[in-house]
Amino acid sequence: MVSIQLAIMVPFLAAIFIPFLYKKLPRIHIGWFVLIVPTALFIALARFIPAVAEGKTFLHTVQWIPSYGIHFTTYVDGLSIIFGLLITGIGSLVILYSIYYLSAKESLHHFYTYLLLFMGAMLGVVFSDNLMVLYVFWELTSISSFLLIAFWYHRKKSRYGAQKALLITFGGGMAMLTSFFMIYLITDTMSVREIISSIDTNHELFIPALILLLIGAFTKSAQYPFHIWLPDAMEAPTPVSAYLHSATMVKAGIYLVARFTPVFGSSEVWFWLVSSIGLITLFWGSFNAVRQIDLKALLAYSTISQLGLIMSLFGIGSIAHQLGVSENSIIYTQASFAALFHLVNHSTFKGALFMVVGIVDHEVGTRDIRRLGGLMAFMPVSFTIALIGSFSMAGLPPFNGFLSKEMFFEAVVNVSQSSIFSVHSLGLLFPIVAWIASVLTFVYCMIIVFKTFLGPYHPEKLEHGAHEAKIGMLVSPIILGSLIVGIFIFPNVLGDYLLRPGLASIFPSFPLDEMTKPISLWHGFNPALFMTIGVVVVGIIIFQIIRRRKSLYFPPSKWTFDQLYNSTLEQMEVRGFRITTLYMTGSLRDYLVYIFLFLIASVGGIFIFTDAFTFDLSNNAPISIYEILIVFAMLTAGIAIIFAKSRITAILLNGVLGYSIALLFVLFRAPDLALTQLVVETVTTALFLLCFYFLPKQEKENSPQKTKRMNLIVSILVGIIFVSVALSVHSGKLFETISAYFENAYELAGANNIVNAILGDFRAFDTMLEVIVLFIGGIGVYTLIKLKARKGDENIENQ
Amino acid sequence: METLIIILAGVLVTVATYLILSKGVLRVILGTAILSHAAHLLLMTMGGLKKGGVPVIGEGNGIYTDALPQALILTSIVISFAVTAFLLVLAYRTYQENELSQLARGLKDE
């Protein structure tokens, strides 16, 4: 048997070769080469079925990042093989369909590269056992879906839809990643199988991990209120819509819920979230589908609705984990069984419907319900398939949707009578909501068939006259259509070979044979059957009313989640810009104020919170009269600079400061410093004077009074911080200085002057670099003055 | 003595900060010069003042003032001189090219 790692990698490898083949063999439609990949994979995966049906599982590990416990581990069991077969099977049909759908003028190599990328990523999602690997493939599906939605990137709506899908599914992906980290913290393992056995339901991170995981699943599977990206993703080419947005990618979230049901299923939160969000989505999707006028948008909302149905069934199924193995839990495991069954059924009929809509669009030039009608006579095959698909979706016999819809009704009726999880009176809502949603489902299914294929034919509204599609385009929908009927006739073949092993993965500790009954319950009168009859009767009445009113167009509601999404994006941009311009003013003074305020807040805050003020004045040296005089002179000069009206006063006062410091150095027994300070101060003052000769008269500081006061407060605070830090540091001597060592200057360096010995011998590196600084400063000054753009080369920098 | 010098340095820091926050380029450069004065004074004070004689061997009775801060200050004086000189020439050139001697008030006001 083929290694699953290889199976996952094959589409990626094939994707690499697509562009080369496309360039080398321009005459053959590249899709024919691509078709080989999923077909071969489907056959390879199908060979696992007998073994899996016997309850065997296959585990294979390739090391990836062993030091972090991240291995590329694949796990084949019932659940993953169902998804694997769906991905490769429907993938083959979609590629076959796309060969006839896309004309050779499109950039086909892009299309098939993205599609293969998606296929590999999707296979990776369903077969991965390691959380991190699962996440990597999960995001790859988001990226490839993004690329596929924006395939016609010159259209604005495509780009909008792609961006929306990316933002929402990535947001959910991030939530899921966080959840995976939490799960890792709880269980200390990254392997899904080991997590099931070692999860601690009382851990404090259990509920956050559960909720974040569900956010990831809900965003991917377009559950309420994250469903808004799916209708906009319909801008993608129809094969993409059929493959990604009905059969595979949107079921990744459902796969995640099914896979993690053994982990989280015993929790009440899990049951309520999954089943109620599923039901809300079911209702909201079907309600919105009825008002759509674009066939693809209608199908998008119906996908949302059906995904909600599957989701709610998995939620109901999780009750069995709470009850444990007993007679009573059979009805709940049956719900999960129904979910798996409907999952497969939905892929078949929704794939077929999308393909039919694509055919109509392709042959007639529009998907607008208002312009379509009476196509039955022209397109009999498409009509038949649309009829089969729609009736299956509506839940009518003799199609597979009928069986899963019956099982769904049975599950919601059962849960309403349940006594677990304080369901009580709320439980009645389950069958009621489910029933109303089914009525609406019936109505929009009728719309698909009757508005498109029956009624009057309007050739003047169509771009070109209606005629049946090429046979190649019809092959895939015909296969899917026959599957719909085939599953109805032989449901137990599918049930025994695929669904029961799938159920075993969701309920690993349950005895399988007792938990599943064969699908034969469509005989006999039970509440579910009466509910179905009610659906048909009420559905026909509502459809007639809608038809009489000739108007499907409810007033568009203003408060939609689309509106919320758009205004959030817009507001984020506007607010972000506003906030940035608020503080990024471009004024140097403002930035300096921020820096100083931060200094004050951080240093001052630390001082206050750690009570670091220590003032010990006992260690001070005595003060002589000279020093008092000099300090007094410096204080006066310093304060006077602020008030100096003319520049020359300010510069001279600065000179006073410099020379006074030189005097202080003399008093503090630092002759070298005094010398240097004198020289440097003289040169600096000269430089200042030189500059000032070239500068205009100092303008008066005409800042507003408020700014000046702010500046003053900031400066005083900085001064206070400086003084308190200096005093506290000076008061707390931690250890003696190391300067005693330098007093051996004569013995070690042959010098009498200790300061010079340090500069030239002990720490000569500093001096060398300081010389370099001076050197660079000199060069800088020289170049600034000398190098000027000559006349005519003013744009020298712009060349 | 040390306390007095620290307070003096604190006043110089206040003055320097105030000047740096003003608009005239020359005042800003003056502010940086004064700030470096304050830093030198602080370095000096942290080593302790007048703890002994001039740090030249053979002078006094063998107890010297801490020589290390003096070496550090000497380095610092030269570096701040280089920077000040560069800043001054930059201001001069800016005025020459753009006729600007005041810092811009900000993007919003233009």
PDB file of C-alpha atoms in Angstrom, chain B residues 2-110:
ATOM      1  CA  GLU B   2      28.525  66.276  46.420  1.00  0.00           C
ATOM      2  CA  THR B   3      24.884  67.115  47.117  1.00  0.00           C
ATOM      3  CA  LEU B   4      25.456  70.679  46.052  1.00  0.00           C
ATOM      4  CA  ILE B   5      27.090  69.628  42.784  1.00  0.00           C
ATOM      5  CA  ILE B   6      24.335  67.129  42.080  1.00  0.00           C
ATOM      6  CA  ILE B   7      21.720  69.838  42.533  1.00  0.00           C
ATOM      7  CA  LEU B   8      23.728  72.134  40.276  1.00  0.00           C
ATOM      8  CA  ALA B   9      23.869  69.396  37.644  1.00  0.00           C
ATOM      9  CA  GLY B  10      20.122  68.882  38.082  1.00  0.00           C
ATOM     10  CA  VAL B  11      19.496  72.556  37.388  1.00  0.00           C
ATOM     11  CA  LEU B  12      21.710  72.336  34.316  1.00  0.00           C
ATOM     12  CA  VAL B  13      19.737  69.302  33.104  1.00  0.00           C
ATOM     13  CA  THR B  14      16.502  71.220  33.575  1.00  0.00           C
ATOM     14  CA  VAL B  15      17.856  74.179  31.603  1.00  0.00           C
ATOM     15  CA  ALA B  16      19.205  71.875  28.897  1.00  0.00           C
ATOM     16  CA  THR B  17      15.907  70.015  28.564  1.00  0.00           C
ATOM     17  CA  TYR B  18      14.022  73.259  28.299  1.00  0.00           C
ATOM     18  CA  LEU B  19      16.369  74.525  25.585  1.00  0.00           C
ATOM     19  CA  ILE B  20      16.199  71.262  23.652  1.00  0.00           C
ATOM     20  CA  LEU B  21      12.414  71.498  23.611  1.00  0.00           C
ATOM     21  CA  SER B  22      12.456  74.969  22.049  1.00  0.00           C
ATOM     22  CA  LYS B  23      12.274  75.850  18.382  1.00  0.00           C
ATOM     23  CA  GLY B  24      15.467  77.697  17.502  1.00  0.00           C
ATOM     24  CA  VAL B  25      18.158  75.369  16.191  1.00  0.00           C
ATOM     25  CA  LEU B  26      20.867  77.287  18.018  1.00  0.00           C
ATOM     26  CA  ARG B  27      19.024  76.940  21.310  1.00  0.00           C
ATOM     27  CA  VAL B  28      18.728  73.200  20.781  1.00  0.00           C
ATOM     28  CA  ILE B  29      22.476  72.890  20.177  1.00  0.00           C
ATOM     29  CA  LEU B  30      23.182  75.006  23.230  1.00  0.00           C
ATOM     30  CA  GLY B  31      20.921  72.656  25.161  1.00  0.00           C
ATOM     31  CA  THR B  32      22.945  69.625  24.110  1.00  0.00           C
ATOM     32  CA  ALA B  33      26.168  71.384  25.105  1.00  0.00           C
ATOM     33  CA  ILE B  34      24.788  72.172  28.551  1.00  0.00           C
ATOM     34  CA  LEU B  35      23.509  68.623  28.912  1.00  0.00           C
ATOM     35  CA  SER B  36      27.017  67.328  28.358  1.00  0.00           C
ATOM     36  CA  HIS B  37      28.298  69.702  31.047  1.00  0.00           C
ATOM     37  CA  ALA B  38      25.789  68.217  33.471  1.00  0.00           C
ATOM     38  CA  ALA B  39      26.823  64.693  32.541  1.00  0.00           C
ATOM     39  CA  HIS B  40      30.489  65.498  33.164  1.00  0.00           C
ATOM     40  CA  LEU B  41      29.690  66.983  36.532  1.00  0.00           C
ATOM     41  CA  LEU B  42      27.710  63.886  37.462  1.00  0.00           C
ATOM     42  CA  LEU B  43      30.564  61.589  36.437  1.00  0.00           C
ATOM     43  CA  MET B  44      32.932  63.630  38.537  1.00  0.00           C
ATOM     44  CA  THR B  45      30.676  63.564  41.571  1.00  0.00           C
ATOM     45  CA  MET B  46      30.030  59.837  41.426  1.00  0.00           C
ATOM     46  CA  GLY B  47      33.722  59.189  41.923  1.00  0.00           C
ATOM     47  CA  GLY B  48      33.688  61.240  45.111  1.00  0.00           C
ATOM     48  CA  LEU B  49      35.075  64.751  45.408  1.00  0.00           C
ATOM     49  CA  LYS B  50      38.278  65.896  47.011  1.00  0.00           C
ATOM     50  CA  LYS B  51      39.116  62.511  48.506  1.00  0.00           C
ATOM     51  CA  GLY B  52      42.819  63.152  48.147  1.00  0.00           C
ATOM     52  CA  GLY B  53      45.468  64.929  46.141  1.00  0.00           C
ATOM     53  CA  VAL B  54      45.952  65.451  42.412  1.00  0.00           C
ATOM     54  CA  PRO B  55      46.284  62.041  40.726  1.00  0.00           C
ATOM     55  CA  VAL B  56      49.927  62.487  39.873  1.00  0.00           C
ATOM     56  CA  ILE B  57      52.356  60.138  41.599  1.00  0.00           C
ATOM     57  CA  GLY B  58      54.720  61.914  43.876  1.00  0.00           C
ATOM     58  CA  GLU B  59      52.323  64.753  44.639  1.00  0.00           C
ATOM     59  CA  GLY B  60      50.775  65.018  48.083  1.00  0.00           C
ATOM     60  CA  ASN B  61      50.897  62.338  50.701  1.00  0.00           C
ATOM     61  CA  GLY B  62      50.061  59.330  48.591  1.00  0.00           C
ATOM     62  CA  ILE B  63      46.229  59.529  48.723  1.00  0.00           C
ATOM     63  CA  TYR B  64      44.827  60.447  45.353  1.00  0.00           C
ATOM     64  CA  THR B  65      41.454  61.480  44.005  1.00  0.00           C
ATOM     65  CA  ASP B  66      39.786  58.784  41.911  1.00  0.00           C
ATOM     66  CA  ALA B  67      41.464  58.988  38.496  1.00  0.00           C
ATOM     67  CA  LEU B  68      39.141  56.763  36.525  1.00  0.00           C
ATOM     68  CA  PRO B  69      36.182  59.212  36.265  1.00  0.00           C
ATOM     69  CA  GLN B  70      38.624  61.873  35.170  1.00  0.00           C
ATOM     70  CA  ALA B  71      39.792  59.702  32.298  1.00  0.00           C
ATOM     71  CA  LEU B  72      36.217  58.967  31.352  1.00  0.00           C
ATOM     72  CA  ILE B  73      35.287  62.654  31.414  1.00  0.00           C
ATOM     73  CA  LEU B  74      38.275  63.535  29.303  1.00  0.00           C
ATOM     74  CA  THR B  75      37.137  61.091  26.653  1.00  0.00           C
ATOM     75  CA  SER B  76      33.608  62.377  26.884  1.00  0.00           C
ATOM     76  CA  ILE B  77      34.612  66.022  26.544  1.00  0.00           C
ATOM     77  CA  VAL B  78      36.373  65.328  23.283  1.00  0.00           C
ATOM     78  CA  ILE B  79      33.511  63.300  21.874  1.00  0.00           C
ATOM     79  CA  SER B  80      30.879  65.865  22.790  1.00  0.00           C
ATOM     80  CA  PHE B  81      33.074  68.542  21.277  1.00  0.00           C
ATOM     81  CA  ALA B  82      33.184  66.635  17.994  1.00  0.00           C
ATOM     82  CA  VAL B  83      29.432  66.178  17.990  1.00  0.00           C
ATOM     83  CA  THR B  84      28.747  69.810  18.864  1.00  0.00           C
ATOM     84  CA  ALA B  85      31.049  70.993  16.107  1.00  0.00           C
ATOM     85  CA  PHE B  86      29.308  68.765  13.605  1.00  0.00           C
ATOM     86  CA  LEU B  87      25.861  69.897  14.732  1.00  0.00           C
ATOM     87  CA  LEU B  88      26.862  73.529  14.433  1.00  0.00           C
ATOM     88  CA  VAL B  89      28.105  73.125  10.914  1.00  0.00           C
ATOM     89  CA  LEU B  90      24.971  71.192  10.067  1.00  0.00           C
ATOM     90  CA  ALA B  91      22.846  74.061  11.365  1.00  0.00           C
ATOM     91  CA  TYR B  92      24.902  76.504   9.350  1.00  0.00           C
ATOM     92  CA  ARG B  93      24.508  74.456   6.179  1.00  0.00           C
ATOM     93  CA  THR B  94      20.795  73.918   6.744  1.00  0.00           C
ATOM     94  CA  TYR B  95      20.299  77.628   6.994  1.00  0.00           C
ATOM     95  CA  GLN B  96      22.410  78.243   3.935  1.00  0.00           C
ATOM     96  CA  GLU B  97      20.408  75.812   1.793  1.00  0.00           C
ATOM     97  CA  ASN B  98      16.919  76.166   3.176  1.00  0.00           C
ATOM     98  CA  GLU B  99      16.836  79.511   4.971  1.00  0.00           C
ATOM     99  CA  LEU B 100      15.533  77.698   8.030  1.00  0.00           C
ATOM    100  CA  SER B 101      16.790  78.331  11.507  1.00  0.00           C
ATOM    101  CA  GLN B 102      13.709  77.112  13.328  1.00  0.00           C
ATOM    102  CA  LEU B 103      12.573  73.551  13.708  1.00  0.00           C
ATOM    103  CA  ALA B 104       9.344  72.799  11.865  1.00  0.00           C
ATOM    104  CA  ARG B 105       6.235  72.827  13.998  1.00  0.00           C
ATOM    105  CA  GLY B 106       4.931  69.604  12.504  1.00  0.00           C
ATOM    106  CA  LEU B 107       3.246  68.119   9.475  1.00  0.00           C
ATOM    107  CA  LYS B 108      -0.192  69.231  10.503  1.00  0.00           C
ATOM    108  CA  ASP B 109       0.646  72.941  10.528  1.00  0.00           C
ATOM    109  CA  GLU B 110       2.127  73.025   7.062  1.00  0.00           C
TER     110      GLU B 110
END
